[in-house]
Coordinates of C-alpha atoms in Angstrom, one line a residue:
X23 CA 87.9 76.9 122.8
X24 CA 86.9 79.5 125.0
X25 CA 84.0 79.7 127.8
X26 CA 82.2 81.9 125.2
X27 CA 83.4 80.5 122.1
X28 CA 81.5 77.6 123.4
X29 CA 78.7 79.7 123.9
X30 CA 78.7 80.6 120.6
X31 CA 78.9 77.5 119.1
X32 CA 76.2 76.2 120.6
X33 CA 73.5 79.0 119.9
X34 CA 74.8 78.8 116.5
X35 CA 74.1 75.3 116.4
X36 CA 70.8 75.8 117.9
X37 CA 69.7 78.3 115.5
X38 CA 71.0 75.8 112.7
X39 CA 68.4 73.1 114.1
X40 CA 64.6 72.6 114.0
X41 CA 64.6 72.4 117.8
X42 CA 62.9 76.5 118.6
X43 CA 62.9 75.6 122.6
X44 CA 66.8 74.5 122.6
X45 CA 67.4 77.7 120.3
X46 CA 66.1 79.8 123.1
X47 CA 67.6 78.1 126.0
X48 CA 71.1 78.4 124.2
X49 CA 70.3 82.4 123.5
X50 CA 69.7 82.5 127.5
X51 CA 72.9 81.0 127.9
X52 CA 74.2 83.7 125.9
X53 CA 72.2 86.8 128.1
X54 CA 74.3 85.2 130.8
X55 CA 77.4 85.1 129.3
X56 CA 80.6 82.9 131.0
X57 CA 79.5 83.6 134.5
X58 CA 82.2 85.4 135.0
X59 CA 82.5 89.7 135.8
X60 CA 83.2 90.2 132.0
X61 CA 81.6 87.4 131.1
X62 CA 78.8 89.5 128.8
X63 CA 81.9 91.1 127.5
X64 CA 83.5 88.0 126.5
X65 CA 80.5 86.8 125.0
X66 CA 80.5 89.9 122.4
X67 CA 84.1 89.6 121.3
X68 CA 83.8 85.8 120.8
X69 CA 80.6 86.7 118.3
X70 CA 82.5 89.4 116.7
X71 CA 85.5 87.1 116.3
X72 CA 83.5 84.8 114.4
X73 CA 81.6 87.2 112.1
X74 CA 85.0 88.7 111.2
X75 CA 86.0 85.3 110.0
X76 CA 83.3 84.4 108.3
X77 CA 83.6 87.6 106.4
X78 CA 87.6 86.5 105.7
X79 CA 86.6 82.9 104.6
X80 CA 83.9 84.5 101.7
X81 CA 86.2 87.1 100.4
X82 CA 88.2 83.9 98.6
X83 CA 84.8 82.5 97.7
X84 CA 84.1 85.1 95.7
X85 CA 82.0 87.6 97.2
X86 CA 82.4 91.2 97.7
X87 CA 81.8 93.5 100.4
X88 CA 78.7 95.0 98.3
X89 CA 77.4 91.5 97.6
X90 CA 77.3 90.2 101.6
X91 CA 75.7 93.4 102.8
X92 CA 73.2 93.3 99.7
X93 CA 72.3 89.4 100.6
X94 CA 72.6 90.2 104.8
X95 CA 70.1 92.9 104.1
X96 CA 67.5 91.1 101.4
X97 CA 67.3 87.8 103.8
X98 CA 67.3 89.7 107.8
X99 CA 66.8 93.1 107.4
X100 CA 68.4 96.1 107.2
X101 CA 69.7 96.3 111.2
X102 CA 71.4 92.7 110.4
X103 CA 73.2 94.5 106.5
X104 CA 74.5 97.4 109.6
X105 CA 75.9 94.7 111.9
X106 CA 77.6 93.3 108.6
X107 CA 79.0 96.5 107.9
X108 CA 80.5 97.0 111.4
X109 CA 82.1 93.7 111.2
X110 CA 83.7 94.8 107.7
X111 CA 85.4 97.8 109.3
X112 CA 87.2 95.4 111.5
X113 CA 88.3 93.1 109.3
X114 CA 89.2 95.6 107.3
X115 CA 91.8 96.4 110.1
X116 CA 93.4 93.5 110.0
X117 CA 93.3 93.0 106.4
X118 CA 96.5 91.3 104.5
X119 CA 97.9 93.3 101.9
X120 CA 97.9 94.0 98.6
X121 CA 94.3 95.9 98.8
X122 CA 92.8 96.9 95.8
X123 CA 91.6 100.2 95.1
X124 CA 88.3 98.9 94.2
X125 CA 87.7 97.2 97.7
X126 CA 87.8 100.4 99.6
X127 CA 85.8 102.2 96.9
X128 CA 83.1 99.2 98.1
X129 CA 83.2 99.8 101.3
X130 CA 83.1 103.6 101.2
X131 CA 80.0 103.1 99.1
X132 CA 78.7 101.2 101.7
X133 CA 79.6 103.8 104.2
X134 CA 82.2 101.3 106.2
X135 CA 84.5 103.5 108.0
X136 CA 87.1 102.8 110.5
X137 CA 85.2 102.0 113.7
X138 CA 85.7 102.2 117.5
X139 CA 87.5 100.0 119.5
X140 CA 86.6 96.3 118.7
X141 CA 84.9 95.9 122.1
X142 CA 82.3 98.6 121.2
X143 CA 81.6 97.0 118.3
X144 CA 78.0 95.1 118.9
X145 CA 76.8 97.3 121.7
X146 CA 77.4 100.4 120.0
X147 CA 75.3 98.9 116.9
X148 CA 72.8 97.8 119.5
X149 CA 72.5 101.5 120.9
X150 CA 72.0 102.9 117.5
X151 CA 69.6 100.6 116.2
X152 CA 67.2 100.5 120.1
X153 CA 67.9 96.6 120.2
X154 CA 67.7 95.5 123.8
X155 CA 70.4 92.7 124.8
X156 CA 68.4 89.3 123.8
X157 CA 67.2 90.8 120.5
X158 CA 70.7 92.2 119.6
X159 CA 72.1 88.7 120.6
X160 CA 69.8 86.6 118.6
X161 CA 69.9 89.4 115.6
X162 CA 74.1 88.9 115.6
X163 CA 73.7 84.5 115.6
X164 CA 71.2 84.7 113.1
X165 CA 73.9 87.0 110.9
X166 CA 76.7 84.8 111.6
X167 CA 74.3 81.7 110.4
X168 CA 73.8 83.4 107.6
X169 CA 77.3 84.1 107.0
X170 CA 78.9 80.9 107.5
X171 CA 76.3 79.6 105.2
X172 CA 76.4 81.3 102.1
X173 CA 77.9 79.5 99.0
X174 CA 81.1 79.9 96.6
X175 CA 80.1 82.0 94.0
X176 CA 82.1 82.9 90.8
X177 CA 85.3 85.1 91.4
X178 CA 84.8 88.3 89.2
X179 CA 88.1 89.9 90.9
X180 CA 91.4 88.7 93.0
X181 CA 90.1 89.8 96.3
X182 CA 92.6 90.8 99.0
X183 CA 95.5 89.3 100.2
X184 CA 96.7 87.4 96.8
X185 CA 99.0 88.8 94.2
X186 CA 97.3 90.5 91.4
X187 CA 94.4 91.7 94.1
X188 CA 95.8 95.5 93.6
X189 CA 96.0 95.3 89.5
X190 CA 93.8 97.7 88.3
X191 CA 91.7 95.6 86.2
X192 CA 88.5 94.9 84.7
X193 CA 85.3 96.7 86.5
X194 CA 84.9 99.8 87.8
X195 CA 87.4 101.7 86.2
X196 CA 85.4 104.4 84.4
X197 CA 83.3 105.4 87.3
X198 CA 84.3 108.8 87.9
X199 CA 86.1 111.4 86.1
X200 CA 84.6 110.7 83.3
X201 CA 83.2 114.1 81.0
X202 CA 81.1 111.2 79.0
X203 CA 80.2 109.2 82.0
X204 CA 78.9 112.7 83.9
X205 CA 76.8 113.7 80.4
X206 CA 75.5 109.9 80.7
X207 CA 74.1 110.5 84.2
X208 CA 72.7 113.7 83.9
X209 CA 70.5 112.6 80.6
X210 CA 69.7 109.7 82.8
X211 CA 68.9 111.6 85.7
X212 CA 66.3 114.2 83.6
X213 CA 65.0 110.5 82.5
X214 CA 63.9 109.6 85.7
X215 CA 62.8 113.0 86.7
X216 CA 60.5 113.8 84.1
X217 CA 56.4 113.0 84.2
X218 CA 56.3 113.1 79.7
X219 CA 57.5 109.3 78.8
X220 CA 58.7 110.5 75.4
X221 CA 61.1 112.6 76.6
X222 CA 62.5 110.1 79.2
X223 CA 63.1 107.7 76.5
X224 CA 64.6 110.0 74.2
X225 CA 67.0 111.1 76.6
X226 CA 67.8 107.3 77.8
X227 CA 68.2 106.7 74.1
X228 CA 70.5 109.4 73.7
X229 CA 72.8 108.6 76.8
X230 CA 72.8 104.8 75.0
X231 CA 74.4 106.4 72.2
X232 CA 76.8 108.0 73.7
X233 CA 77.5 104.6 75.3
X234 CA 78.3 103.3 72.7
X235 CA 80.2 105.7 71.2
X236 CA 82.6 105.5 74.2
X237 CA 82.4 101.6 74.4
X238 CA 83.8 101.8 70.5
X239 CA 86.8 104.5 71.6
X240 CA 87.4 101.9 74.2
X241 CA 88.1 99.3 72.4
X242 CA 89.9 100.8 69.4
X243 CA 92.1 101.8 71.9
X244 CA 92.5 98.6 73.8
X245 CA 93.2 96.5 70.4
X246 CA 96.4 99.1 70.0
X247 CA 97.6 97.9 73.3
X248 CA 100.0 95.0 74.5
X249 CA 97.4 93.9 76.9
X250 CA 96.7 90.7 79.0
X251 CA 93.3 91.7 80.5
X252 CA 90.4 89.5 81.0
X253 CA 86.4 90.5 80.7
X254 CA 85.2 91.4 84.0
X255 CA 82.1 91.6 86.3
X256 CA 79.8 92.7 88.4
X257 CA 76.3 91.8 90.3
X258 CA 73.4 93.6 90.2
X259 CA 70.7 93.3 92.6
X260 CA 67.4 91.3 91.2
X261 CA 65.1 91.7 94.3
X262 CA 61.6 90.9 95.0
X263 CA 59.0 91.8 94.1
X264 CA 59.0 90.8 90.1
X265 CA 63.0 89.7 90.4
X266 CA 62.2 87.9 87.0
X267 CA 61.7 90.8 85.4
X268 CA 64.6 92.6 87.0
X269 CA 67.1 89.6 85.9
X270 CA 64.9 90.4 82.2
X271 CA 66.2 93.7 82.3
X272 CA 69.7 93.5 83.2
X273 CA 69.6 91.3 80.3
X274 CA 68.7 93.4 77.9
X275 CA 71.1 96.1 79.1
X276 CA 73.8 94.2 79.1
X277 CA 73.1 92.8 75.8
X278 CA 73.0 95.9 74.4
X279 CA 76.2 96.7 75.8
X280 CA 78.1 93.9 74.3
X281 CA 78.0 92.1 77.6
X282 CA 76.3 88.5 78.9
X283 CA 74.0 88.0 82.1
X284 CA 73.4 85.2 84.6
X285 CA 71.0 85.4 87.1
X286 CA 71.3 84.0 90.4
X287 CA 67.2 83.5 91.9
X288 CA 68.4 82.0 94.6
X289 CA 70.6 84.7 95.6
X290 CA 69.0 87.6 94.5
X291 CA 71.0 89.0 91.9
X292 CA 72.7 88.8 88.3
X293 CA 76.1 88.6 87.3
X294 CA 76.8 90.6 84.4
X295 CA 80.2 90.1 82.0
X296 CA 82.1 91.9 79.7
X297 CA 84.4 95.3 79.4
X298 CA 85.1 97.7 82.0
X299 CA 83.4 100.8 80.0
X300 CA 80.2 98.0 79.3
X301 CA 80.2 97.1 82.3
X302 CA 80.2 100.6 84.2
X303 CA 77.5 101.5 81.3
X304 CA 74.9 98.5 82.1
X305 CA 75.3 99.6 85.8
X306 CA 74.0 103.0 84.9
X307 CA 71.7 102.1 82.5
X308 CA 70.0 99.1 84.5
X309 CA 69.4 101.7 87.9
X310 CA 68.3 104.0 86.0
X311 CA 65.8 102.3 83.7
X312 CA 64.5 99.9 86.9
X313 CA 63.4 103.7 88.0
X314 CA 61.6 104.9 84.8
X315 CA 59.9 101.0 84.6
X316 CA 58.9 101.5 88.0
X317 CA 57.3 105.1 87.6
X318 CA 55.8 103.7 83.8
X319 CA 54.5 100.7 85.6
X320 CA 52.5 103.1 88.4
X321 CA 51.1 105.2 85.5
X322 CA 50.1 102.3 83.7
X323 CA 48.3 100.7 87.0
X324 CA 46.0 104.2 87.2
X325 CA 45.0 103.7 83.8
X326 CA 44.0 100.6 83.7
X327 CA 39.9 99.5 83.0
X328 CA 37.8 99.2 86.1
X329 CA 37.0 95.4 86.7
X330 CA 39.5 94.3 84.2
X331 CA 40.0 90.9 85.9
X332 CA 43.5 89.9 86.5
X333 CA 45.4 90.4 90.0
X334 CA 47.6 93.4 90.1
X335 CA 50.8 91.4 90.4
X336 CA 50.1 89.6 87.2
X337 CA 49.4 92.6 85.2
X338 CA 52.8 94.2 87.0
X339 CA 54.6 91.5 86.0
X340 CA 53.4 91.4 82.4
X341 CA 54.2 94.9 82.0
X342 CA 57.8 95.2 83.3
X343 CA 58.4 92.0 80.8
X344 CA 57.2 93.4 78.0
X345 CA 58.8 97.1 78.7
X346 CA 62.3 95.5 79.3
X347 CA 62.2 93.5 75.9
X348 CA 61.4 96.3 74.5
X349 CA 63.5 99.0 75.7
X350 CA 66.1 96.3 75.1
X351 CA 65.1 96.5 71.1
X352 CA 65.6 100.3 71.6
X353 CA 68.9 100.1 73.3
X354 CA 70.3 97.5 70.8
X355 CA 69.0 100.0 67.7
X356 CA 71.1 103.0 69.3
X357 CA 74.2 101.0 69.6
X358 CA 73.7 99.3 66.0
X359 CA 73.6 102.9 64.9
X360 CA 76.6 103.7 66.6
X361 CA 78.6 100.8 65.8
X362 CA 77.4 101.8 62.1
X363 CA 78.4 104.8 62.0
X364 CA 82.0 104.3 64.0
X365 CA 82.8 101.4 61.5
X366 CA 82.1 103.4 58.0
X367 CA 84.3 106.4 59.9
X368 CA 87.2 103.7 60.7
X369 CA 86.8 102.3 56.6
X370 CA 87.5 106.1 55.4
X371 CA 90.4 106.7 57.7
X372 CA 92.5 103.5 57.4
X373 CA 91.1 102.4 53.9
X374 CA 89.5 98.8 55.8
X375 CA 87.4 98.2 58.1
X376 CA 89.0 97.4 61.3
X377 CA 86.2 97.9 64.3
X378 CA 83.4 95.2 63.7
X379 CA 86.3 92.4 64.1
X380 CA 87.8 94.1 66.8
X381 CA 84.6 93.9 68.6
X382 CA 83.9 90.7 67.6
X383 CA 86.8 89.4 69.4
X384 CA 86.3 91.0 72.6
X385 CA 83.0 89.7 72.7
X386 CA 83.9 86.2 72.4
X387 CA 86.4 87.0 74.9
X388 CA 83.2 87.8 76.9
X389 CA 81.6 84.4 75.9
X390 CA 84.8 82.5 76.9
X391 CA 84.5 84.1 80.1
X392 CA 81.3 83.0 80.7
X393 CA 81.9 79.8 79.9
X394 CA 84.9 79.7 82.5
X395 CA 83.1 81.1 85.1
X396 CA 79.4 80.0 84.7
X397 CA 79.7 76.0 82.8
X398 CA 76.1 74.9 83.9
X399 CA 73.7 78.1 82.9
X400 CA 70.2 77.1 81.8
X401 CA 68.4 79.2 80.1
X402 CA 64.7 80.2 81.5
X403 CA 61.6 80.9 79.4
X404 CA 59.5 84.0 79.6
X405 CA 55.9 83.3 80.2
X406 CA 53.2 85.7 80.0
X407 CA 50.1 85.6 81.8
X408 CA 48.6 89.1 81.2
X409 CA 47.6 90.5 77.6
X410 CA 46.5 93.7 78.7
X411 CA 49.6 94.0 81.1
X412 CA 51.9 93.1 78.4
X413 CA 50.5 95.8 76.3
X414 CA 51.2 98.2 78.5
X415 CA 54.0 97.9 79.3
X416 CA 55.1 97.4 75.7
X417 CA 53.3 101.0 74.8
X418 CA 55.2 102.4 77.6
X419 CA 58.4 101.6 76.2
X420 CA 57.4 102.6 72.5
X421 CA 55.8 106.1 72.9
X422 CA 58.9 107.4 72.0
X423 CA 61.9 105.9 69.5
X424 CA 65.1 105.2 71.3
X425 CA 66.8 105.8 67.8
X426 CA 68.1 109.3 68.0
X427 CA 69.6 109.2 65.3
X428 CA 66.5 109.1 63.0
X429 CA 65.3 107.0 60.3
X430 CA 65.3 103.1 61.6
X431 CA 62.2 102.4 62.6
X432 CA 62.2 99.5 66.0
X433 CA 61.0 95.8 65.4
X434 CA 57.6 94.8 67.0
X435 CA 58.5 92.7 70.0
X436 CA 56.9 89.0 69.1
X437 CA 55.2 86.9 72.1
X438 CA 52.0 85.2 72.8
X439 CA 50.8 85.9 76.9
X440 CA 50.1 82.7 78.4
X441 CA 46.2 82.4 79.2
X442 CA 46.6 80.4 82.5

């Protein structure tokens, strides 16, 4: 080991302790580096070094590039997520093949591009984000604590480096290209944009439709092919404030997609499975809907009674319960329409129905994989502290019906708020 790999070590170690006094002496030992005329130089490459692999030790773990710069980001800031993204540029570098499309598409997302030269690596971050030396230093241990410390998690994808990693497969597939997908975002996009709540729930209702439609054309065509392909994955962010109710919502999106959820508290986000064209959907669908909540749930705060008792947070929380239950009975109705409809059209054409077991199979596919991946789930009760909150938010979500096709009329949503 190194002069400053030593170094390292021991702030790291430091920083891992309960001892603030020796953290700070050790981070001073850092400022002065080996002692030597590059010794501050030495000192960055040895942090980068280790960054770098702890990023290539997680990638087998099962996380993604999106998923550490999401966590880096939720637990020490946005400046810390940039330093993570520097670091994935040079491992991406001198990253083992096979490299799957989908990885790259991450990083671009994430803005990751090729980088400088290695050694400019941590300075030039500290110049961009006005860190002086000691707070850059103990901004890059605390990352690389944070790295090395983060748990295995479930393996959605064969990351790089181990055969199968550049299969297309699973997630992400339908992202772009798409004439439905583009239709799907713009309805979704007027959604969020508009002030009358009707209309942004008719128009999320109609882009659920049209979800489902696709979902059904997918797997028609999928049960015609010789395929080996396993239900996929992907994590969606669940952050404070009100994560609960975030983790509710991707629930009830994915549920209406055909798809199962886990949430993750601990780590700040749920892990939905199921079919690529489910799976894209619930992505679009979630973001878009955690939007419309959000504006509903600001409305719903300026009309409230003066003096009406309970702390804002409560009532917030209430109300983005009881408007993702909800919306979730509206999503459901849309795709029970379509399904309807796609199945008596499949009975006329081929004289027996042929869709509803078709998609009875792939979603026990779906439960199998949950199973596999996630043995020990629990299941976590909804409480309700808020009546008025919950009403609310329940109204918000019913001014309008989700079912554009007409006639079926959405259940009441059953549940008692909790008086404590």
């Amino acid at each position: 080991m190194s002069d400053a790999d030593e170094l390292v070590a021991n702030a790291l170690a430091a920083v891992r302790g309960t001892d603030v006094r020796q953290a700070e002496r050790q981070l001073d030992h850092l400022m002065v580096g080996t002692g030597a005329a590059d010794g501050t130089t030495a000192v960055d490459a040895a942090l980068l070094r280790r960054l770098v692999r702890a990023l290539v030790r997680l990638w087998p773990r099962g996380w993604q590039p999106v998923d550490v710069e999401r966590i880096t980001a939720r637990r020490l800031g946005v400046s810390a997520a940039r330093l993570v993204r520097d670091a994935m540029a040079v491992q991406r570098r001198g990253q083992a093949e096979p490299v799957p499309a989908w990885w790259d598409d991450q990083l671009r997302e994430l803005g990751v591009t090729g980088g400088g030269a290695d050694g400019d690596v941590l300075t030039g971050w500290a110049t961009r984000d006005g860190l002086d030396r000691v707070d850059a230093l103990r901004a890059a241990v605390d990352t690389l604590a944070l790295l090395e410390s983060l748990p295995p998690i479930a393996v959605l994808r064969p990351p790089p480096g181990v055969a199968g990693a550049a299969l297309p497969r699973t997630a992400g597939t339908a992202r772009s290209g798409s004439p439905m997908l583009d239709r799907v975002r713009a309805l979704l996009a007027k959604a969020e944009s508009t002030t009358f709540p009707a209309e942004a729930e008719a128009l999320t209702g109609k882009a659920q439709e049209l979800i489902a439609r696709h979902s059904i054309d997918e797997a028609l065509l999928a049960a015609g092919a010789e395929r080996g392909d396993l239900p996929g994955g992907v994590r969606l962010g669940t952050d404070s404030p009100y994560a609960g109710a975030k983790a509710l919502l991707v629930q009830e999106v994915a549920a209406a997609n055909r798809c199962e959820a886990v949430w993750s508290d601990d780590l700040g986000f749920a892990t939905v499975l199921g079919w690529p064209a489910d799976l894209v959907a619930v992505e679009l669908l979630y973001t878009s809907l955690l939007v419309q909540a959000t504006a509903a749930m600001l409305r719903g705060r300026a009309e409230r009674r003066p003096g009406s008792g309970r702390r804002t947070k409560v009532w917030d929380e209430s109300f983005l319960n009881a408007f993702a239950l909800r919306i979730g009975e509206r999503l459901r109705a849309a795709t029970d329409a379509a399904t309807d409809a796609a199945d008596q059209a499949a009975a006329e054409t081929t004289g027996a129905e042929r869709l509803l077991p078709v998609l009875a199979a792939r979603g026990e596919a779906v439960r199998e994989r949950l199973d596999t991946l996630f043995p020990g789930v629990t299941r976590h009760r909804l409480s309700v502290r808020d009546a008025e909150g919950w009403s609310s938010g329940a109204s918000a979500a019913d001014r309008a019906s989700l079912d554009v096709g007409g006639g079926r009329k959405p259940r009441q949503v059953r549940g008692r708020p909790d008086q404590r």
